[in-house]
Amino acid sequence: MATQSIESIPAISRIAEIQQRIKDIQRTFGIKISDNKFQATLEQEMEKIKPLPKVKPIEQFLAENKLPPVNENAEANAQRIATILKSEDKATEAVKIYDSSGIDEKISKSASQIRTENAAPTATEEMIEAAARHYGVESDLVKAIATAESNMNQEARSYVGAIGVMQLMPETAESLGVDPYDERQNIEGGAHYVRQMLDKFNGNLKNAIAAYNAGPGAVQKYGGVPPYSETQNYVGRVLDFYVK
């Protein structure tokens, strides 16, 4: 038995498809198609088939959707961007990478605008920024504490009576001269208290965070983060949010 060449297999397969199609047409029309009718009938059938939609060239699709072009550095650039997007100045750094990739200036600017718009601060974040500036504290640190405390939710209440975004205890709020039920004052009181703890522990970040959770007395008693699982986990969560 002769061995079929690789080139002949697709052709044979196609012939089988055509033969099956002829049988289907014959069944559909209830007639036997003679050779002289085959071409005309086939053309009629083909006209009934909807053409496939035209697909835009990939370059056009990417440009219209303000996406970077595909190139030999795409994978490396994606990894670099993913890393940079975790940094503090996300929009600026991302644009630097896009620019260094040789992307059209207009697309780079559009990417920057999209990232800036997506990163627009909420009203709560704006209050945190203002309070942090007022008390000379890093806004990212205040945000991290607010996230760990309440996920930045003014409606949050703890089982021990802590209130709002910064989870201020009523007595702490009173000592700071703020109304904890007012979101802006709650945030201002929290930022003020963070400033106090940083000053009390000479800028030691872990101790200040621990004191926010367990109180300065506990930190002084143990000479650092107290051996309370809640406080130790709290410090870890805040630092995790802070570095991100």
Tab-separated table of C-alpha atoms in Angstrom:
chain	number	residue	atom	x	y	z
A	1	MET	CA	0.000	0.000	0.000
A	2	ALA	CA	1.455	3.305	-1.038
A	3	THR	CA	2.193	5.807	1.703
A	4	GLN	CA	0.273	9.073	1.395
A	5	SER	CA	2.386	12.209	1.336
A	6	ILE	CA	1.762	14.770	4.055
A	7	GLU	CA	0.840	17.308	1.392
A	8	SER	CA	-1.974	15.131	0.059
A	9	ILE	CA	-3.776	14.669	3.381
A	10	PRO	CA	-5.306	18.187	3.593
A	11	ALA	CA	-6.497	17.940	-0.009
A	12	ILE	CA	-8.121	14.557	0.576
A	13	SER	CA	-9.756	15.839	3.725
A	14	ARG	CA	-11.116	18.832	1.851
A	15	ILE	CA	-12.534	16.631	-0.904
A	16	ALA	CA	-14.365	14.600	1.731
A	17	GLU	CA	-15.808	17.797	3.156
A	18	ILE	CA	-16.998	18.897	-0.273
A	19	GLN	CA	-18.616	15.521	-0.911
A	20	GLN	CA	-20.437	15.690	2.403
A	21	ARG	CA	-21.563	19.216	1.602
A	22	ILE	CA	-22.983	18.011	-1.725
A	23	LYS	CA	-24.963	15.329	0.094
A	24	ASP	CA	-26.279	17.936	2.543
A	25	ILE	CA	-27.370	20.169	-0.329
A	26	GLN	CA	-29.126	17.294	-2.047
A	27	ARG	CA	-31.029	16.452	1.127
A	28	THR	CA	-31.930	20.101	1.684
A	29	PHE	CA	-33.315	20.617	-1.834
A	30	GLY	CA	-34.690	17.081	-2.324
A	31	ILE	CA	-32.966	16.786	-5.673
A	32	LYS	CA	-29.997	15.082	-7.159
A	33	ILE	CA	-27.510	17.631	-8.340
A	34	SER	CA	-26.059	16.980	-11.773
A	35	ASP	CA	-22.620	18.235	-12.666
A	36	ASN	CA	-23.990	21.148	-14.685
A	37	LYS	CA	-26.190	22.271	-11.769
A	38	PHE	CA	-23.579	21.815	-9.085
A	39	GLN	CA	-21.739	25.115	-9.500
A	40	ALA	CA	-24.914	27.211	-9.649
A	41	THR	CA	-26.433	25.478	-6.626
A	42	LEU	CA	-23.205	25.776	-4.674
A	43	GLU	CA	-22.998	29.506	-5.383
A	44	GLN	CA	-26.589	29.993	-4.209
A	45	GLU	CA	-25.814	28.180	-0.999
A	46	MET	CA	-22.648	30.205	-0.425
A	47	GLU	CA	-24.595	33.445	-0.787
A	48	LYS	CA	-26.786	32.403	2.135
A	49	ILE	CA	-23.804	32.148	4.416
A	50	LYS	CA	-23.165	35.393	6.279
A	51	PRO	CA	-19.630	36.632	5.742
A	52	LEU	CA	-17.407	36.792	8.783
A	53	PRO	CA	-17.059	40.271	10.289
A	54	LYS	CA	-13.944	42.087	9.313
A	55	VAL	CA	-11.375	42.065	12.066
A	56	LYS	CA	-9.470	45.260	12.694
A	57	PRO	CA	-5.691	45.100	12.480
A	58	ILE	CA	-4.238	44.619	15.988
A	59	GLU	CA	-2.336	47.916	15.786
A	60	GLN	CA	-5.577	49.815	15.069
A	61	PHE	CA	-7.418	48.053	17.911
A	62	LEU	CA	-4.659	48.839	20.410
A	63	ALA	CA	-4.418	52.476	19.353
A	64	GLU	CA	-8.197	53.017	19.505
A	65	ASN	CA	-8.310	51.534	22.997
A	66	LYS	CA	-5.231	53.454	24.143
A	67	LEU	CA	-3.254	50.260	24.730
A	68	PRO	CA	0.477	49.773	24.183
A	69	PRO	CA	1.532	48.103	20.935
A	70	VAL	CA	2.691	44.519	20.872
A	71	ASN	CA	6.463	44.280	20.606
A	72	GLU	CA	9.333	42.074	21.593
A	73	ASN	CA	9.508	43.767	25.011
A	74	ALA	CA	5.806	43.361	25.836
A	75	GLU	CA	6.210	40.697	28.514
A	76	ALA	CA	9.092	42.486	30.220
A	77	ASN	CA	7.218	45.797	30.130
A	78	ALA	CA	4.102	44.206	31.611
A	79	GLN	CA	6.109	42.794	34.492
A	80	ARG	CA	7.825	46.132	35.102
A	81	ILE	CA	4.507	47.989	35.027
A	82	ALA	CA	2.919	45.522	37.436
A	83	THR	CA	5.772	46.158	39.867
A	84	ILE	CA	5.752	49.925	39.477
A	85	LEU	CA	1.988	50.156	39.928
A	86	LYS	CA	2.585	49.123	43.544
A	87	SER	CA	4.852	52.127	44.102
A	88	GLU	CA	3.711	55.472	45.465
A	89	ASP	CA	3.879	57.551	42.292
A	90	LYS	CA	1.957	55.100	40.126
A	91	ALA	CA	0.927	57.324	37.217
A	92	THR	CA	4.310	59.007	36.743
A	93	GLU	CA	6.325	55.813	36.925
A	94	ALA	CA	3.975	53.954	34.596
A	95	VAL	CA	4.321	56.690	31.990
A	96	LYS	CA	8.115	56.504	32.265
A	97	ILE	CA	7.973	52.823	31.383
A	98	TYR	CA	5.562	53.379	28.516
A	99	ASP	CA	7.738	56.169	27.152
A	100	SER	CA	10.864	54.026	27.397
A	101	SER	CA	9.079	51.306	25.421
A	102	GLY	CA	8.915	53.596	22.405
A	103	ILE	CA	5.135	54.064	22.524
A	104	ASP	CA	3.608	56.976	20.690
A	105	GLU	CA	3.554	60.110	22.870
A	106	LYS	CA	-0.188	60.574	22.482
A	107	ILE	CA	-0.914	57.017	23.675
A	108	SER	CA	1.505	57.449	26.584
A	109	LYS	CA	-0.281	60.582	27.715
A	110	SER	CA	-3.638	58.872	27.389
A	111	ALA	CA	-2.390	55.995	29.524
A	112	SER	CA	-1.222	58.492	32.112
A	113	GLN	CA	-4.603	60.228	32.130
A	114	ILE	CA	-6.462	56.927	32.495
A	115	ARG	CA	-4.329	55.893	35.454
A	116	THR	CA	-4.661	59.292	37.090
A	117	GLU	CA	-8.431	59.254	36.657
A	118	ASN	CA	-8.690	55.728	38.006
A	119	ALA	CA	-6.594	56.732	41.001
A	120	ALA	CA	-8.691	59.812	41.802
A	121	PRO	CA	-9.022	60.041	45.588
A	122	THR	CA	-12.349	59.597	47.326
A	123	ALA	CA	-13.731	62.268	49.650
A	124	THR	CA	-12.472	60.239	52.621
A	125	GLU	CA	-8.996	59.982	51.113
A	126	GLU	CA	-8.962	63.724	50.483
A	127	MET	CA	-9.792	64.311	54.168
A	128	ILE	CA	-6.974	61.965	55.138
A	129	GLU	CA	-4.550	63.827	52.859
A	130	ALA	CA	-5.518	67.173	54.396
A	131	ALA	CA	-5.317	65.936	57.993
A	132	ALA	CA	-1.973	64.230	57.363
A	133	ARG	CA	-0.514	67.431	55.919
A	134	HIS	CA	-1.820	69.441	58.856
A	135	TYR	CA	-0.131	67.200	61.424
A	136	GLY	CA	2.988	66.452	59.400
A	137	VAL	CA	2.303	62.732	59.020
A	138	GLU	CA	2.669	60.655	55.877
A	139	SER	CA	-0.752	60.333	54.294
A	140	ASP	CA	0.020	56.746	53.276
A	141	LEU	CA	0.575	55.862	56.922
A	142	VAL	CA	-2.747	57.410	57.974
A	143	LYS	CA	-4.482	55.633	55.075
A	144	ALA	CA	-2.922	52.336	56.105
A	145	ILE	CA	-4.153	52.731	59.677
A	146	ALA	CA	-7.603	53.800	58.481
A	147	THR	CA	-7.751	50.762	56.195
A	148	ALA	CA	-6.721	48.371	58.954
A	149	GLU	CA	-9.110	49.985	61.434
A	150	SER	CA	-12.310	50.319	59.396
A	151	ASN	CA	-11.523	49.927	55.704
A	152	MET	CA	-11.987	53.724	55.696
A	153	ASN	CA	-15.658	53.410	56.652
A	154	GLN	CA	-17.115	56.153	58.863
A	155	GLU	CA	-20.086	53.927	59.731
A	156	ALA	CA	-17.854	51.298	61.328
A	157	ARG	CA	-18.357	50.609	65.046
A	158	SER	CA	-16.396	48.117	67.132
A	159	TYR	CA	-17.717	45.944	69.938
A	160	VAL	CA	-15.680	47.995	72.434
A	161	GLY	CA	-17.158	51.285	71.212
A	162	ALA	CA	-14.534	52.565	68.739
A	163	ILE	CA	-16.036	54.919	66.166
A	164	GLY	CA	-15.600	55.775	62.509
A	165	VAL	CA	-12.797	55.793	59.962
A	166	MET	CA	-9.995	55.962	62.524
A	167	GLN	CA	-11.892	53.914	65.142
A	168	LEU	CA	-11.487	56.515	67.872
A	169	MET	CA	-12.585	55.599	71.369
A	170	PRO	CA	-14.897	58.266	72.848
A	171	GLU	CA	-12.409	59.183	75.583
A	172	THR	CA	-9.561	59.480	73.063
A	173	ALA	CA	-11.696	61.662	70.820
A	174	GLU	CA	-12.578	63.860	73.794
A	175	SER	CA	-8.912	64.277	74.720
A	176	LEU	CA	-8.193	65.304	71.130
A	177	GLY	CA	-11.119	67.741	71.079
A	178	VAL	CA	-12.936	66.140	68.146
A	179	ASP	CA	-16.376	64.727	67.498
A	180	PRO	CA	-15.778	61.101	66.416
A	181	TYR	CA	-19.187	60.940	64.719
A	182	ASP	CA	-18.147	63.638	62.265
A	183	GLU	CA	-16.004	62.032	59.565
A	184	ARG	CA	-13.665	64.970	59.025
A	185	GLN	CA	-13.092	65.440	62.757
A	186	ASN	CA	-12.690	61.696	63.213
A	187	ILE	CA	-9.912	61.645	60.609
A	188	GLU	CA	-8.283	64.766	62.007
A	189	GLY	CA	-8.315	63.225	65.482
A	190	GLY	CA	-6.782	60.005	64.161
A	191	ALA	CA	-4.021	61.825	62.279
A	192	HIS	CA	-3.321	63.939	65.371
A	193	TYR	CA	-3.074	60.805	67.509
A	194	VAL	CA	-0.680	59.172	65.027
A	195	ARG	CA	1.494	62.304	65.268
A	196	GLN	CA	1.465	62.077	69.057
A	197	MET	CA	2.489	58.414	69.019
A	198	LEU	CA	5.303	59.044	66.534
A	199	ASP	CA	6.615	61.840	68.739
A	200	LYS	CA	6.256	59.769	71.898
A	201	PHE	CA	8.281	56.889	70.460
A	202	ASN	CA	10.862	59.011	68.632
A	203	GLY	CA	9.608	58.191	65.157
A	204	ASN	CA	9.676	54.417	65.703
A	205	LEU	CA	7.024	53.339	63.226
A	206	LYS	CA	6.232	49.912	64.674
A	207	ASN	CA	5.934	51.244	68.196
A	208	ALA	CA	3.716	54.123	67.089
A	209	ILE	CA	1.402	51.767	65.187
A	210	ALA	CA	1.299	49.355	68.132
A	211	ALA	CA	0.468	52.249	70.471
A	212	TYR	CA	-2.409	53.288	68.210
A	213	ASN	CA	-3.887	49.830	68.735
A	214	ALA	CA	-2.925	48.856	72.283
A	215	GLY	CA	-2.182	52.241	73.831
A	216	PRO	CA	1.170	53.851	74.603
A	217	GLY	CA	1.267	52.359	78.089
A	218	ALA	CA	1.437	48.809	76.754
A	219	VAL	CA	4.271	49.702	74.376
A	220	GLN	CA	6.205	51.357	77.194
A	221	LYS	CA	5.602	48.406	79.490
A	222	TYR	CA	7.085	45.898	77.045
A	223	GLY	CA	9.676	48.191	75.474
A	224	GLY	CA	8.211	47.712	72.014
A	225	VAL	CA	5.332	45.947	70.309
A	226	PRO	CA	3.407	44.159	73.074
A	227	PRO	CA	3.180	40.347	72.929
A	228	TYR	CA	-0.525	40.506	72.146
A	229	SER	CA	-1.486	38.528	69.057
A	230	GLU	CA	-4.082	41.135	68.107
A	231	THR	CA	-1.571	43.983	68.272
A	232	GLN	CA	1.168	42.054	66.505
A	233	ASN	CA	-1.203	41.114	63.698
A	234	TYR	CA	-2.433	44.710	63.569
A	235	VAL	CA	1.078	46.102	63.176
A	236	GLY	CA	1.732	43.609	60.383
A	237	ARG	CA	-1.472	44.544	58.538
A	238	VAL	CA	-0.821	48.273	58.785
A	239	LEU	CA	2.754	47.885	57.524
A	240	ASP	CA	1.506	45.699	54.694
A	241	PHE	CA	-1.010	48.342	53.607
A	242	TYR	CA	1.605	51.057	54.099
A	243	VAL	CA	4.261	49.528	51.845
A	244	LYS	CA	1.722	48.789	49.087
